[in-house]
PDB file of C-alpha atoms in Angstrom:
ATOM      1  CA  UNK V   1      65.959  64.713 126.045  1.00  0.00           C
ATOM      2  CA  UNK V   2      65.834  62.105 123.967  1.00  0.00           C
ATOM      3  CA  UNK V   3      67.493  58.718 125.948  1.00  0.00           C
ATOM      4  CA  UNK V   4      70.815  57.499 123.566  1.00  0.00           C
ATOM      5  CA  UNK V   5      71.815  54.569 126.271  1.00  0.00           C
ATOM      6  CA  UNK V   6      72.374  52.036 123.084  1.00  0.00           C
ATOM      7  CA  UNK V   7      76.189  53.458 122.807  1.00  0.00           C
ATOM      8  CA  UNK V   8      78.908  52.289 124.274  1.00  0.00           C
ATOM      9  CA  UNK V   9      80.638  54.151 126.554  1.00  0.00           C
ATOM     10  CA  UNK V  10      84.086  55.677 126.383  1.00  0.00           C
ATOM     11  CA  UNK V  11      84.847  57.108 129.474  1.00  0.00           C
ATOM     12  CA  UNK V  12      82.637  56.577 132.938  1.00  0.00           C
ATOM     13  CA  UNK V  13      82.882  58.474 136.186  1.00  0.00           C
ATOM     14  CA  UNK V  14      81.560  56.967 139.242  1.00  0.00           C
ATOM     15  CA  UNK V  15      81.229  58.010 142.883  1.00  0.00           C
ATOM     16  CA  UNK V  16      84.502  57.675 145.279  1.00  0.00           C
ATOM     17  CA  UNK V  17      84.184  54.754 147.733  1.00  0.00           C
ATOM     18  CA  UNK V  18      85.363  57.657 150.373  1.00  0.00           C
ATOM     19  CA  UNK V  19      81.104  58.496 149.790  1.00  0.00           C
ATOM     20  CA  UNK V  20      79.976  55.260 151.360  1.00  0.00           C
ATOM     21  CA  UNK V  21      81.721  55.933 154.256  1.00  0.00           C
ATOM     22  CA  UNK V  22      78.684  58.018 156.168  1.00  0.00           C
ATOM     23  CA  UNK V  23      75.829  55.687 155.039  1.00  0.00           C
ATOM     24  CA  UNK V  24      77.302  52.763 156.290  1.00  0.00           C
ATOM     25  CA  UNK V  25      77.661  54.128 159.829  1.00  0.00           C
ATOM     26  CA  UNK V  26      74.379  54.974 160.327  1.00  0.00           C
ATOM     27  CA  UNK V  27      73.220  51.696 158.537  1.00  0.00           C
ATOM     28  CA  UNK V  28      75.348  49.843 161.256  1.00  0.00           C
ATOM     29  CA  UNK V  29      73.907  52.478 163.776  1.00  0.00           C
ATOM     30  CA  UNK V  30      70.361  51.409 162.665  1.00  0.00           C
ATOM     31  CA  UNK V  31      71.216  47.994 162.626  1.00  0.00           C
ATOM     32  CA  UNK V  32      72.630  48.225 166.351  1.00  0.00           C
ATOM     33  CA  UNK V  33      69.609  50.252 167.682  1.00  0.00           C
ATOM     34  CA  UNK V  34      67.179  47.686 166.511  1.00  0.00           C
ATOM     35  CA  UNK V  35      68.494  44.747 167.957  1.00  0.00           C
ATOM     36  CA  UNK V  36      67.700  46.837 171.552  1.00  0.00           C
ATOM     37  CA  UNK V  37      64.652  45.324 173.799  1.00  0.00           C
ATOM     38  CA  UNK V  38      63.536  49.293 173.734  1.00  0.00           C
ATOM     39  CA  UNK V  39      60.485  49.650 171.109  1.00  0.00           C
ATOM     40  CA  UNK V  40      61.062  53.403 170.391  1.00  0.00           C
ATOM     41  CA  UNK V  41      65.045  52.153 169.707  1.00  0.00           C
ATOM     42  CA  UNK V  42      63.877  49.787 167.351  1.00  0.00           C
ATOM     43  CA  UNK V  43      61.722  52.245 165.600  1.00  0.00           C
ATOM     44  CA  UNK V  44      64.384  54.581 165.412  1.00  0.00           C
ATOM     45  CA  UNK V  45      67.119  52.055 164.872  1.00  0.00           C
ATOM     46  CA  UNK V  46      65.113  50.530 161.465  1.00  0.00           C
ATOM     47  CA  UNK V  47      64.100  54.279 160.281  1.00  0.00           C
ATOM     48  CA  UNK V  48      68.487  55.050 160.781  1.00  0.00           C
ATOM     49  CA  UNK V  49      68.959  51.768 158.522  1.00  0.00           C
ATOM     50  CA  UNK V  50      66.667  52.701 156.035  1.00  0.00           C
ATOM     51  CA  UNK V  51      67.775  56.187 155.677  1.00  0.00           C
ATOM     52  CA  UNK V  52      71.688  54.942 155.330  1.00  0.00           C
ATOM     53  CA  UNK V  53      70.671  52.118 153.146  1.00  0.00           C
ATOM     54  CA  UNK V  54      68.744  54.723 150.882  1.00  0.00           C
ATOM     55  CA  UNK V  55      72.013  57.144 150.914  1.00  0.00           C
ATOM     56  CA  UNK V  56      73.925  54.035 149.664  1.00  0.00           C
ATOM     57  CA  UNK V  57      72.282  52.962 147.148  1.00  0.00           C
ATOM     58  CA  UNK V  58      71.486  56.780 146.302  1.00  0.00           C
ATOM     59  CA  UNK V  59      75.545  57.333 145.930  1.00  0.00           C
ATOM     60  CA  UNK V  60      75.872  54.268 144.235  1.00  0.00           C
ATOM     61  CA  UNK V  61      73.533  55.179 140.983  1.00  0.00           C
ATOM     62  CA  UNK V  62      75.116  58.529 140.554  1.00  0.00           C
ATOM     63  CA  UNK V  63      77.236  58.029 137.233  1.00  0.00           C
ATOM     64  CA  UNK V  64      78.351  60.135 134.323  1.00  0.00           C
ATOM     65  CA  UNK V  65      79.448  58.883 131.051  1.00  0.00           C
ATOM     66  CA  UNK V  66      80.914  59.383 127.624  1.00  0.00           C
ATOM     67  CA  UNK V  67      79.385  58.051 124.219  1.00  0.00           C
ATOM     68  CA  UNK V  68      80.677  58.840 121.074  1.00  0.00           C
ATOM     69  CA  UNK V  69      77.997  61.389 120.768  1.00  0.00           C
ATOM     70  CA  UNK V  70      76.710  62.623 124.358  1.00  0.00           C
ATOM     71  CA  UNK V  71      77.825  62.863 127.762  1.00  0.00           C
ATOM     72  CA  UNK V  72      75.326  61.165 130.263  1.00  0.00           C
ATOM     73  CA  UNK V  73      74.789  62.412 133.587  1.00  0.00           C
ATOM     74  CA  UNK V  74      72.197  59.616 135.347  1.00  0.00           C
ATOM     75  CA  UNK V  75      71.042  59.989 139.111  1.00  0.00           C
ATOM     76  CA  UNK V  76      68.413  58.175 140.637  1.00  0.00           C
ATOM     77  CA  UNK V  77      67.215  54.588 142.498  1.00  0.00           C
ATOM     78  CA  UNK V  78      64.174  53.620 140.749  1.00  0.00           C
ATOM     79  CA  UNK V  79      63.208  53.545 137.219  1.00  0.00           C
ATOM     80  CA  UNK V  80      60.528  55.546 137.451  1.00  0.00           C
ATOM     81  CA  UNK V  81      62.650  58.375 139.605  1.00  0.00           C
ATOM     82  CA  UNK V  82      65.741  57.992 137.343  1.00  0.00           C
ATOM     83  CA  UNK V  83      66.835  61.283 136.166  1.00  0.00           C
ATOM     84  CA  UNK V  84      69.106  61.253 133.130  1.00  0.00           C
ATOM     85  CA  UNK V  85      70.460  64.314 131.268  1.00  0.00           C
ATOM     86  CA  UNK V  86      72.043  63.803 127.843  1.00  0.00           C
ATOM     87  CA  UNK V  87      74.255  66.336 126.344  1.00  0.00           C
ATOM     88  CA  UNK V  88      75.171  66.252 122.629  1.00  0.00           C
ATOM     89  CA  UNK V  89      79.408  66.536 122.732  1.00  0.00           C
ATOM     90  CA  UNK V  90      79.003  69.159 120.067  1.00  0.00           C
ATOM     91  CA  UNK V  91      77.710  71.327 122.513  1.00  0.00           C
ATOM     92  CA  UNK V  92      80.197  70.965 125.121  1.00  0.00           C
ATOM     93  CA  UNK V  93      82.958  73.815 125.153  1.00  0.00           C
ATOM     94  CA  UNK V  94      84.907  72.409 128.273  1.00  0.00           C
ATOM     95  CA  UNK V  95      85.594  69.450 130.747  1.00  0.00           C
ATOM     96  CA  UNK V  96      87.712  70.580 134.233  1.00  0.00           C
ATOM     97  CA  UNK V  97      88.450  68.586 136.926  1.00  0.00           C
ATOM     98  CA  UNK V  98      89.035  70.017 140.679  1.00  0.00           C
ATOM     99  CA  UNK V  99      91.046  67.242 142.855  1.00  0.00           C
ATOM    100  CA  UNK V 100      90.220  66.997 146.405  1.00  0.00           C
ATOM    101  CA  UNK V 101      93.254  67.068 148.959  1.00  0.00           C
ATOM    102  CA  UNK V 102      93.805  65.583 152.359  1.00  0.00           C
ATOM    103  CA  UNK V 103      97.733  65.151 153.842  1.00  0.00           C
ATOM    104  CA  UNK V 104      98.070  63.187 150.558  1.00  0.00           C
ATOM    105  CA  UNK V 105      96.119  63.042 147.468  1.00  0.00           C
ATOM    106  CA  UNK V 106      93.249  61.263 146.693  1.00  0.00           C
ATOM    107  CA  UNK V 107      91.891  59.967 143.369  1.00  0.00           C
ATOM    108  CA  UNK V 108      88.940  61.719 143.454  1.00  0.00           C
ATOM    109  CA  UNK V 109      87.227  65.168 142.794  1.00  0.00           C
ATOM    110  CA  UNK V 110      85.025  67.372 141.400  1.00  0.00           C
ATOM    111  CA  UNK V 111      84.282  66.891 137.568  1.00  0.00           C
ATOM    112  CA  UNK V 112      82.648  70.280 135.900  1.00  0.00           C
ATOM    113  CA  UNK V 113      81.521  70.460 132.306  1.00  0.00           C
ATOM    114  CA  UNK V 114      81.002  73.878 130.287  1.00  0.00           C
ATOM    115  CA  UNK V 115      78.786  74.380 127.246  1.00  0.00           C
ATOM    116  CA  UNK V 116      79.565  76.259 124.462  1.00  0.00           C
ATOM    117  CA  UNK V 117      76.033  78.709 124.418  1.00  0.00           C
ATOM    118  CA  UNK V 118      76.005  81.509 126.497  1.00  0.00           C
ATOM    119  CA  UNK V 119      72.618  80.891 127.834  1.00  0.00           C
ATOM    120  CA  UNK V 120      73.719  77.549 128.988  1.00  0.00           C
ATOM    121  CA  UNK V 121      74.937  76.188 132.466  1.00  0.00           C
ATOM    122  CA  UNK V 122      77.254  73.771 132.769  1.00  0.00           C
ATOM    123  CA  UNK V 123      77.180  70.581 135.066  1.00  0.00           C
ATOM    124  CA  UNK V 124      78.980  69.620 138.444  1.00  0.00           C
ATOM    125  CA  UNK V 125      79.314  66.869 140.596  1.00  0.00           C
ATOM    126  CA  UNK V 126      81.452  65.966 143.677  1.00  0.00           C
ATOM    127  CA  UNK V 127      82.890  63.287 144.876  1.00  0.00           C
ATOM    128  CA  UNK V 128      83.933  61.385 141.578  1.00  0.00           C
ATOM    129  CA  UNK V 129      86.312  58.595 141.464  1.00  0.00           C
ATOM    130  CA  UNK V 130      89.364  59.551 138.741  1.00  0.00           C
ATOM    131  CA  UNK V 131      88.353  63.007 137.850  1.00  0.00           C
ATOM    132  CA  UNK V 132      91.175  63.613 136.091  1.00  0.00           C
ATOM    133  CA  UNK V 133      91.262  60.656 133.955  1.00  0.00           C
ATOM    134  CA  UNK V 134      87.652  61.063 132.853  1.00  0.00           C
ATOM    135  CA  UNK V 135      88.249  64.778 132.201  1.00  0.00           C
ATOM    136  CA  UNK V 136      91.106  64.094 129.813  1.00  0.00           C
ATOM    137  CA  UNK V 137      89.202  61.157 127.923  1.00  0.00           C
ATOM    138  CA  UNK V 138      86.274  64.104 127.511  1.00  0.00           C
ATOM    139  CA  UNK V 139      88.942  66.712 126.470  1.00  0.00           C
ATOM    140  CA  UNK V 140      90.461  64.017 123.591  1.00  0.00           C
ATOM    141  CA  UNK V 141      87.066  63.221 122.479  1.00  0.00           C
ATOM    142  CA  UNK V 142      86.438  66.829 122.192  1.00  0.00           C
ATOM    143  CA  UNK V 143      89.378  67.946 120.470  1.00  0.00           C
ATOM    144  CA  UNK V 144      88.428  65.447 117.957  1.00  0.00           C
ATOM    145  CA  UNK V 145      85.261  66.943 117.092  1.00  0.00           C
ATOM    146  CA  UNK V 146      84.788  69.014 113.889  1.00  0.00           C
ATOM    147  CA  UNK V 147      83.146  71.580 116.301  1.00  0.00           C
ATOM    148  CA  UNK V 148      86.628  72.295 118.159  1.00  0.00           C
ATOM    149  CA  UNK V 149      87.225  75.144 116.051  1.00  0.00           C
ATOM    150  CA  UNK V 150      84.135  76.693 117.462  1.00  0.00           C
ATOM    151  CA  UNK V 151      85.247  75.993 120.904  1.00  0.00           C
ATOM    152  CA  UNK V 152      88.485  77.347 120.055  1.00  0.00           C
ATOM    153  CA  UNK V 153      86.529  80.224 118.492  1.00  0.00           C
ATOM    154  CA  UNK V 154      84.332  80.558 122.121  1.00  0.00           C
ATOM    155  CA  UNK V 155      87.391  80.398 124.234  1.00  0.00           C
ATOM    156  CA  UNK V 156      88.921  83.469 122.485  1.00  0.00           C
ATOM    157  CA  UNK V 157      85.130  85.584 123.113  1.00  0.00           C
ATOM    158  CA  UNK V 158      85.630  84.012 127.108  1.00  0.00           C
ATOM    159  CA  UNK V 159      88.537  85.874 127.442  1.00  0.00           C
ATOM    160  CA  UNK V 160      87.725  89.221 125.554  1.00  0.00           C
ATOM    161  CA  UNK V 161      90.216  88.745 122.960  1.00  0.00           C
ATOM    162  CA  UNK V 162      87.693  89.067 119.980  1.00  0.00           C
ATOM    163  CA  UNK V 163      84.328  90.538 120.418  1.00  0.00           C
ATOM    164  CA  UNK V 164      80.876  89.157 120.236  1.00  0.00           C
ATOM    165  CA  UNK V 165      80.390  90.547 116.511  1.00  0.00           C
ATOM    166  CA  UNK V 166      83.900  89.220 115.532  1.00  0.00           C
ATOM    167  CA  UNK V 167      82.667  86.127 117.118  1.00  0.00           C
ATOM    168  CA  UNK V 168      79.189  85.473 115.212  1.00  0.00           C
ATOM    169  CA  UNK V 169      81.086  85.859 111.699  1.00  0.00           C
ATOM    170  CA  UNK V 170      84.120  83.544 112.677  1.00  0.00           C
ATOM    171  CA  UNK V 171      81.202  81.222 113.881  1.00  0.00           C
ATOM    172  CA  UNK V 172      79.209  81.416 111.005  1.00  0.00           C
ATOM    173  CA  UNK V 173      82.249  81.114 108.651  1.00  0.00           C
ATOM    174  CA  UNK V 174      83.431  77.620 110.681  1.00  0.00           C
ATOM    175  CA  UNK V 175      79.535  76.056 110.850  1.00  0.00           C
ATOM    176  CA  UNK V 176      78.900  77.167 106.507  1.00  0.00           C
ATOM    177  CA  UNK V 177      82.644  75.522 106.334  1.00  0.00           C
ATOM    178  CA  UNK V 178      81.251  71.917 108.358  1.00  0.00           C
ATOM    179  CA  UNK V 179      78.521  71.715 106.871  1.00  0.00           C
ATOM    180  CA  UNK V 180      79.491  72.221 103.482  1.00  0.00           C
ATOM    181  CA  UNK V 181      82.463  69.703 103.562  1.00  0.00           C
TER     182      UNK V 181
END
């Protein structure tokens, strides 16, 4: 997909610190075995701090965000690893947010997107930072779209009350109606 980086973003959704928390350890752990007189603890000790320092910085470049025409999913260390997926907002039908629990709340959770075409999966990741708050800024910027009605229109299909045939004409009425205004 095409890379649209040169917009500003809205909305951004980063991983919870809460993530860091097992990488560190077995940095530290690393960092502790190598400092041991014992060659094969070394060994093992530098391949631990690699492998936590590689699940930091891993964690740390996992980001999604809004522009004011795409939501940007980006994962990866190096530029020539980077995986970014771009996803026009007039193709999104839904943004939902699943908060994770423990004794108390946390601010943090699962963000899940939905697309509007049937033939399309959606997108997940765990572990964000604010999920709610970056789900509503997506929702807003959706319901501001001229493609809403369609959404609207794919919601009502979703739960069976119009049929796939209604659904094609009431779609093909709303795009003729955008693109003709």
């Amino acid at each position: 997909m095409k890379k649209n980086n040169t917009q500003t973003p809205l909305a951004t959704a980063k991983k919870h610190w809460i993530v860091y928390i097992a990488p560190t350890l077995i940095t530290i752990a690393g960092l502790a075995l190598m400092t041991s007189n014992n060659v094969t603890y070394e060994g093992s000790g530098a391949f631990l701090a690699l492998v936590g320092l590689g699940w930091i910085l891993k964690k740390a470049n996992e980001k999604w965000y809004l522009t004011e025409s795409h939501l940007v999913m980006e994962k990866g260390i190096l530029p020539w690893s980077k995986k970014s997926v771009e996803v026009p907002v007039k193709e999104l039908y839904k943004t939902e947010y699943e908060p994770v629990r423990i004794k108390k709340p946390l601010p943090m959770g699962t963000i899940s997107t939905r697309r509007r075409a049937d033939n399309c999966a959606g997108f997940r990741s765990s572990f964000m930072a604010y999920p709610e708050r970056f789900s509503q800024q997506v929702e807003y910027h959706l319901k501001r779209q001229p493609e809403h009605s369609l959404n609207q229109l794919f919601e009502l299909k979703e739960k069976g009350a119009i049929s796939e045939h209604e659904f094609n004409i009431m779609k093909l009425g709303h795009v003729t109606k955008m693109y003709l205004s």
